[in-house]
Tab-separated table of N, CA and C in Angstrom:
chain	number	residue	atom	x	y	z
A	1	UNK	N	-190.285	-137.819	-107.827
A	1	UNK	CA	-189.968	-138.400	-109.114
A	1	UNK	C	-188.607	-139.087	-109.071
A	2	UNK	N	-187.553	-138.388	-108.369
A	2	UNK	CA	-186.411	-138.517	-108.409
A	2	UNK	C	-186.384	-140.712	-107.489
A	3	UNK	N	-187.079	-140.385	-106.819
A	3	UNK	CA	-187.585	-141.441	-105.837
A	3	UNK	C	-187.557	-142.900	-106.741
A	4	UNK	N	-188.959	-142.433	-107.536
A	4	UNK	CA	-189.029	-143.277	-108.318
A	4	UNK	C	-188.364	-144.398	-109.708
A	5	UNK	N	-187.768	-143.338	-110.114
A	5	UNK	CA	-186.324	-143.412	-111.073
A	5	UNK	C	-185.353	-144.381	-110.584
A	6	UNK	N	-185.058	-144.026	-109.075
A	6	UNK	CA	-184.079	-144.968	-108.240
A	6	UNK	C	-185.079	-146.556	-107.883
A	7	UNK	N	-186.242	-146.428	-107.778
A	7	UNK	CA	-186.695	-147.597	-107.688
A	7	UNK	C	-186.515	-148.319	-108.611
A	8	UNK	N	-187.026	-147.538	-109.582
A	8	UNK	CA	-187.388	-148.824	-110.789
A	8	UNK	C	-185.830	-149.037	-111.381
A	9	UNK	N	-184.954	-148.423	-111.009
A	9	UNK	CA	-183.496	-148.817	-111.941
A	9	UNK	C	-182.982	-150.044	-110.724
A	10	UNK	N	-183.698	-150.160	-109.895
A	10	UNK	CA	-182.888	-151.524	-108.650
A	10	UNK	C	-183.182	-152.604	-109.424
A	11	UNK	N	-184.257	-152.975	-110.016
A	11	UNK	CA	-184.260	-155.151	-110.320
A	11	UNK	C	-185.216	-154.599	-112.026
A	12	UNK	N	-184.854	-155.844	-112.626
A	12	UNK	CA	-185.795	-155.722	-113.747
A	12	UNK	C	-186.968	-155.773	-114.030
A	13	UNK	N	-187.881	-155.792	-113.082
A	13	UNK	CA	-189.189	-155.552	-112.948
A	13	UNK	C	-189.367	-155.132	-111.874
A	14	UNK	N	-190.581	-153.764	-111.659
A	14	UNK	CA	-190.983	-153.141	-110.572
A	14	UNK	C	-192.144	-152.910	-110.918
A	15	UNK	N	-193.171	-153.508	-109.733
A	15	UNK	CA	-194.893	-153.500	-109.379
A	15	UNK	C	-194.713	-152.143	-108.477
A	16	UNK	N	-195.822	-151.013	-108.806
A	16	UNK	CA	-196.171	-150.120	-108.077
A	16	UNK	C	-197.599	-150.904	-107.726
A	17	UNK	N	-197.800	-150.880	-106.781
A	17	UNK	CA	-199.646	-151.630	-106.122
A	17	UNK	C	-199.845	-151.253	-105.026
A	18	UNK	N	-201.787	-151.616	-104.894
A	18	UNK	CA	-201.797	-151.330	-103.282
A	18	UNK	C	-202.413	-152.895	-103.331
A	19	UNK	N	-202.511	-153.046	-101.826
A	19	UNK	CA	-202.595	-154.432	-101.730
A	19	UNK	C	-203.697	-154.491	-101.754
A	20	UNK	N	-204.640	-153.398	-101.826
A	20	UNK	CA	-206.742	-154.374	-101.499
A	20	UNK	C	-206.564	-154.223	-103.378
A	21	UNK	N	-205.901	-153.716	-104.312
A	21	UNK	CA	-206.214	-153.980	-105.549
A	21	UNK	C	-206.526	-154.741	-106.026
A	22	UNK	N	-207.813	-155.246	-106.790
A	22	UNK	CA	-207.701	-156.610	-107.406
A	22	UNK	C	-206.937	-156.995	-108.852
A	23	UNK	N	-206.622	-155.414	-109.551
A	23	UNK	CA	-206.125	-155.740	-110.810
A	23	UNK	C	-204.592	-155.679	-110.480
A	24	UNK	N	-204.073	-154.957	-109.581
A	24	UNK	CA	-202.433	-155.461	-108.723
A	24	UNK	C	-202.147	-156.169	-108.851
A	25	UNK	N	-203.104	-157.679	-108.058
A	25	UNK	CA	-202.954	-158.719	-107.439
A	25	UNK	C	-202.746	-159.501	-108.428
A	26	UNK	N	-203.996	-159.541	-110.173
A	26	UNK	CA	-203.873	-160.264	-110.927
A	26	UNK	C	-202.487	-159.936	-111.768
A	27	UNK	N	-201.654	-158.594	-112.109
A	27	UNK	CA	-200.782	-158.749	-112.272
A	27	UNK	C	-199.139	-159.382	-111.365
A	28	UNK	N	-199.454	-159.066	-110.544
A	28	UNK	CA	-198.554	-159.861	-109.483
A	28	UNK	C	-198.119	-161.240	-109.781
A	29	UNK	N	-199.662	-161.907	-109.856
A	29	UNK	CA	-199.768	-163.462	-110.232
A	29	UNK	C	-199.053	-163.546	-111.414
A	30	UNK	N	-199.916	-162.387	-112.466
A	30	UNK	CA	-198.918	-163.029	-113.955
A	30	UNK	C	-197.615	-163.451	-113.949
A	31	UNK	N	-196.981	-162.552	-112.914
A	31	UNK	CA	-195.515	-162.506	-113.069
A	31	UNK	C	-195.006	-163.554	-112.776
A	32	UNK	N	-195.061	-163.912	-111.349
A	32	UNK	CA	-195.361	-164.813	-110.512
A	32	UNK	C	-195.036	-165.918	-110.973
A	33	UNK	N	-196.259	-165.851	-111.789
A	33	UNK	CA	-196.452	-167.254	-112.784
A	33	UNK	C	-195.561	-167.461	-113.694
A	34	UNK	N	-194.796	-166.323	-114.238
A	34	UNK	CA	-193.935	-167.155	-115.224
A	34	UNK	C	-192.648	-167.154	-114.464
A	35	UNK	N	-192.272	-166.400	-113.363
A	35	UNK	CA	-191.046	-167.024	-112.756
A	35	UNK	C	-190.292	-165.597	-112.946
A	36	UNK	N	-190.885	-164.683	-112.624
A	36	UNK	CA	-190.265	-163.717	-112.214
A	36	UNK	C	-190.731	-163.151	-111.045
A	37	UNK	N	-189.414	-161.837	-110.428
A	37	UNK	CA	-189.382	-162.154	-108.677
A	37	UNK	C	-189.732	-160.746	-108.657
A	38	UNK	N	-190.389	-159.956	-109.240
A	38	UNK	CA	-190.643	-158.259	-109.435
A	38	UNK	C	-190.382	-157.803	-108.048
A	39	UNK	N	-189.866	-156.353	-108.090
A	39	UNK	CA	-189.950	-155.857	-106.709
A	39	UNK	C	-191.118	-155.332	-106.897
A	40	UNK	N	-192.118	-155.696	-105.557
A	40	UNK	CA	-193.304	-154.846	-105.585
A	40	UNK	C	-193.500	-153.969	-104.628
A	41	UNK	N	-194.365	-152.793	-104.454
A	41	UNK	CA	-194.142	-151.685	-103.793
A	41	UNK	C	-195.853	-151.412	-103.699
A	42	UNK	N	-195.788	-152.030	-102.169
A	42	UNK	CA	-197.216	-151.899	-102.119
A	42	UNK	C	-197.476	-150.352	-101.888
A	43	UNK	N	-198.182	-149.165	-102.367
A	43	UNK	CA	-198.257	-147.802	-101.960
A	43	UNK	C	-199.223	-147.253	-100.831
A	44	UNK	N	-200.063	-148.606	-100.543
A	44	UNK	CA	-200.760	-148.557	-98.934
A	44	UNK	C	-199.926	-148.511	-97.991
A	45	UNK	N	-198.708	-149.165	-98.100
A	45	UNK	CA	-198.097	-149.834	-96.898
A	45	UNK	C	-196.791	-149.027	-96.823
A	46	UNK	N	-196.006	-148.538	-97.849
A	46	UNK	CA	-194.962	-148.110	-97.731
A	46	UNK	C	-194.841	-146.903	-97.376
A	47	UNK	N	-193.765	-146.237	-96.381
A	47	UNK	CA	-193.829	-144.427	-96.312
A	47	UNK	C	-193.383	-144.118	-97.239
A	48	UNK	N	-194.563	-142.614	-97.466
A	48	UNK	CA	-194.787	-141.962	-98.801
A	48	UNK	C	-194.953	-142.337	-99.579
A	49	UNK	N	-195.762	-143.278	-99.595
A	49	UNK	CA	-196.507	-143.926	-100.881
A	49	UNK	C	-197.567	-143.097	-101.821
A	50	UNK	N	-198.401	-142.235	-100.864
A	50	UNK	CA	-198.541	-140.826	-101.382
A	50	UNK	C	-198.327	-140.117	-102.419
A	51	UNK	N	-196.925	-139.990	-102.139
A	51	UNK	CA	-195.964	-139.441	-103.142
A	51	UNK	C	-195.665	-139.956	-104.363
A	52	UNK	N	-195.361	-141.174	-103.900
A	52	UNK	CA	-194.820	-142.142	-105.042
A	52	UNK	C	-195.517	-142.109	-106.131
A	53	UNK	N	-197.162	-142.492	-105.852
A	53	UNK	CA	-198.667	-142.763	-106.672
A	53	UNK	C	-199.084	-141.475	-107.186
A	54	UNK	N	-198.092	-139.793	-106.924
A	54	UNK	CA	-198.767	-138.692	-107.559
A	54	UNK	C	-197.752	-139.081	-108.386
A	55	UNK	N	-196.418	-139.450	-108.413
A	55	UNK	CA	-195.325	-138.858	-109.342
A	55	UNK	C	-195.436	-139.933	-110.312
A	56	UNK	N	-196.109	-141.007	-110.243
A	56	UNK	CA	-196.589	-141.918	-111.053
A	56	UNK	C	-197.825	-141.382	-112.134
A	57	UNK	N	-198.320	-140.567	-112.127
A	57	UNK	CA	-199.705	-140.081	-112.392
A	57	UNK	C	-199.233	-139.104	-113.450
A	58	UNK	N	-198.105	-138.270	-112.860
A	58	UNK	CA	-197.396	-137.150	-113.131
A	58	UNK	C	-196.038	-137.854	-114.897
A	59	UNK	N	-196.065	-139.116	-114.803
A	59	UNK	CA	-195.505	-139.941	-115.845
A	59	UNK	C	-196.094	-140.613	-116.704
A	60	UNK	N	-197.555	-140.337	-116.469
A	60	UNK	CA	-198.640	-140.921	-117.006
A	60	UNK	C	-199.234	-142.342	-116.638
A	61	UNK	N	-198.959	-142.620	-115.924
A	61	UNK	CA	-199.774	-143.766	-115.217
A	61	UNK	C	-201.226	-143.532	-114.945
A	62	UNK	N	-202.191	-143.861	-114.987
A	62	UNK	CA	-203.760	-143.251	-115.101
A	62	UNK	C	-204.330	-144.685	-115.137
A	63	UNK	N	-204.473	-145.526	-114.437
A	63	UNK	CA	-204.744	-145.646	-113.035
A	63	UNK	C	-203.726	-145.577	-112.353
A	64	UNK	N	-203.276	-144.992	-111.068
A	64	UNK	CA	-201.917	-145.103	-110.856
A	64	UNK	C	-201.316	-146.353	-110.096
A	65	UNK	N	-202.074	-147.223	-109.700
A	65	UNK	CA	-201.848	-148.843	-109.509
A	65	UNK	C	-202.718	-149.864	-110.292
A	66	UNK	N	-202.304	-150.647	-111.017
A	66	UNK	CA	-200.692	-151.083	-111.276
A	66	UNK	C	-199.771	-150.750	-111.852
A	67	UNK	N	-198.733	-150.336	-111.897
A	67	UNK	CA	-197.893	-149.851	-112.678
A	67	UNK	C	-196.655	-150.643	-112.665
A	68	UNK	N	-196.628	-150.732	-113.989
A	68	UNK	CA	-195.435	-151.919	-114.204
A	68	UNK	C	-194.288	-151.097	-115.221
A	69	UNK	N	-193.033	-151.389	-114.480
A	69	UNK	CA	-191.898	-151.114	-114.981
A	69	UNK	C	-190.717	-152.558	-115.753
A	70	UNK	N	-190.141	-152.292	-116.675
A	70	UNK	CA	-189.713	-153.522	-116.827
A	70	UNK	C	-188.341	-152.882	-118.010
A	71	UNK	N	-187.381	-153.444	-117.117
A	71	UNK	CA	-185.962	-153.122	-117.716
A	71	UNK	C	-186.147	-151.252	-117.379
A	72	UNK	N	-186.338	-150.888	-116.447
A	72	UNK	CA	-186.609	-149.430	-116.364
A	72	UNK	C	-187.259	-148.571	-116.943
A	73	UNK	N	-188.388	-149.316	-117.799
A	73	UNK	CA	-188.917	-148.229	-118.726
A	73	UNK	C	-190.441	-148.665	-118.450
A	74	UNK	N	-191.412	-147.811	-118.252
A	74	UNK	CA	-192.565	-147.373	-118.076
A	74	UNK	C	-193.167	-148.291	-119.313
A	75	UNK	N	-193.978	-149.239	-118.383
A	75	UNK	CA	-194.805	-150.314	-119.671
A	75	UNK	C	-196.222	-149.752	-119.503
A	76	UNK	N	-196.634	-149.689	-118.168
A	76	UNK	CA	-198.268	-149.395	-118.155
A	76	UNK	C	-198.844	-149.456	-116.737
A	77	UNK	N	-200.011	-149.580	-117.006
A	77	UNK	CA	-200.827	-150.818	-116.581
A	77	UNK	C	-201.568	-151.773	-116.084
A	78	UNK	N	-202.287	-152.578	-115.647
A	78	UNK	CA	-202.891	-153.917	-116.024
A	78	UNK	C	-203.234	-154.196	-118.246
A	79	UNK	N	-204.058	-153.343	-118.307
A	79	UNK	CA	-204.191	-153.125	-119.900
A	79	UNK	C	-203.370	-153.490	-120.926
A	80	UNK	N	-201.657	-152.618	-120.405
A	80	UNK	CA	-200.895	-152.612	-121.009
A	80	UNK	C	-199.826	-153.809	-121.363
A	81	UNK	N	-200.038	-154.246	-120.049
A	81	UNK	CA	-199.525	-155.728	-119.530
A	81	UNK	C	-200.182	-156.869	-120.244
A	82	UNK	N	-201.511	-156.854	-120.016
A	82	UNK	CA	-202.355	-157.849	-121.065
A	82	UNK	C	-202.061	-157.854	-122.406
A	83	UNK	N	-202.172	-156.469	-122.641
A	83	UNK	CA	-202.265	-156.343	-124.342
A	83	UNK	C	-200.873	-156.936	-124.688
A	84	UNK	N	-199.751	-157.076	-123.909
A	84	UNK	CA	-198.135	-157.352	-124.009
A	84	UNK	C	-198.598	-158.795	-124.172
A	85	UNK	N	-198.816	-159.331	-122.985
A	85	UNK	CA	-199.380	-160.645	-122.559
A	85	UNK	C	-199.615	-161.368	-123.687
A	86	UNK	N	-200.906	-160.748	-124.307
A	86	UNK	CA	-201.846	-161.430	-125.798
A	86	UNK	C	-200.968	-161.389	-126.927
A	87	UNK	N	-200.518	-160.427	-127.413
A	87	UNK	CA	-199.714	-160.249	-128.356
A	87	UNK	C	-197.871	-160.799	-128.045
A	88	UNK	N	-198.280	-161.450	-127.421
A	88	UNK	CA	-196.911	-162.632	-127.207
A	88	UNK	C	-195.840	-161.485	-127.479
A	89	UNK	N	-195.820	-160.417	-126.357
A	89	UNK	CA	-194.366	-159.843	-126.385
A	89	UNK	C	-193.525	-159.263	-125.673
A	90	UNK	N	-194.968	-160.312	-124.623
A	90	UNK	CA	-194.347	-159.511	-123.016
A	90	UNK	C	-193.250	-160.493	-122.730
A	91	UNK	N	-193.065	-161.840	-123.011
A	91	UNK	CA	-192.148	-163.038	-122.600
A	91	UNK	C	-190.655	-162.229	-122.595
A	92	UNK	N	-190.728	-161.859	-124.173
A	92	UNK	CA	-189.340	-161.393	-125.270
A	92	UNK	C	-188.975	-160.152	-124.392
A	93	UNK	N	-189.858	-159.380	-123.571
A	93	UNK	CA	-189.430	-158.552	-122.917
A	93	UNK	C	-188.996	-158.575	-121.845
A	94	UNK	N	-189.391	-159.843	-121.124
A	94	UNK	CA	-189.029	-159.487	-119.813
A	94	UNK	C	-187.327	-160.569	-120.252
A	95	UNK	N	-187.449	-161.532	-120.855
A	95	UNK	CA	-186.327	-161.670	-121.199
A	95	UNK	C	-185.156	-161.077	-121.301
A	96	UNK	N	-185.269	-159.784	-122.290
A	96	UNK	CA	-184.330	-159.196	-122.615
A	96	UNK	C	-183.871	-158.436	-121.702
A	97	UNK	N	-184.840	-157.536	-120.273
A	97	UNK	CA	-184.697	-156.781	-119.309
A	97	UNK	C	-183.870	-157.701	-118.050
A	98	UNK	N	-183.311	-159.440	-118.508
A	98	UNK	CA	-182.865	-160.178	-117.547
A	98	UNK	C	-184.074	-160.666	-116.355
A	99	UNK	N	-185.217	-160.297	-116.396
A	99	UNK	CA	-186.123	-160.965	-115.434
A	99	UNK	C	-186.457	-162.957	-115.666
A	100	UNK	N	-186.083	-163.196	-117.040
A	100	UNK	CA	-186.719	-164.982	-116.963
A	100	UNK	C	-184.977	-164.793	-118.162
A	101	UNK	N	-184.917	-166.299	-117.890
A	101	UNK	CA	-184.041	-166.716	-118.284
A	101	UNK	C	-184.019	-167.373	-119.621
A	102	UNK	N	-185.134	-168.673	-119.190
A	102	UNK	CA	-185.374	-169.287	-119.806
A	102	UNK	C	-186.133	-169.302	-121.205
């Protein structure tokens, strides 16, 4: 847990994913797309990724990839991200967490 805490407090957005995910991948893109540089953390590929994806589960993450962090605080997700997405309030957020500028 302790692990994780230190991740997500490094950049203003943090992707937990594995890479064969397809709903990962489509959040990845979202980001992507509007011009933010997320740290992503593929949990196939990284040591103790294992770990990472129980203590994620253990914070309530359920699926435990994708999981999106933003300004350090536990958003969701794919679902959660969309529903942000649709309801025009994911922009204002990632804004304020310093990820887009513009």
């Amino acid at each position: 847990m302790e692990r994780v805490t230190k991740m997500v407090s490094e950049r203003p957005v943090v992707i937990f994913s594995k890479s064969s995910c397809c709903m990962s991948h489509t959040i990845k893109t979202l980001f992507c797309d509007f011009g933010v540089n997320p740290a992503v953390y593929e949990l196939d590929e990284v040591s103790r990724g294992r770990e990472i994806e129980q203590a994620l589960s253990r914070l309530g993450s359920s699926p435990s990839v994708p999981t999106v962090f933003i300004g350090g605080e536990l958003v969701g997700g794919a679902n959660q991200v969309m529903s942000l997405h649709l309801n025009r309030t994911l922009i204002p957020m990632l804004k304020k967490a310093g990820a887009l500028w513009v």
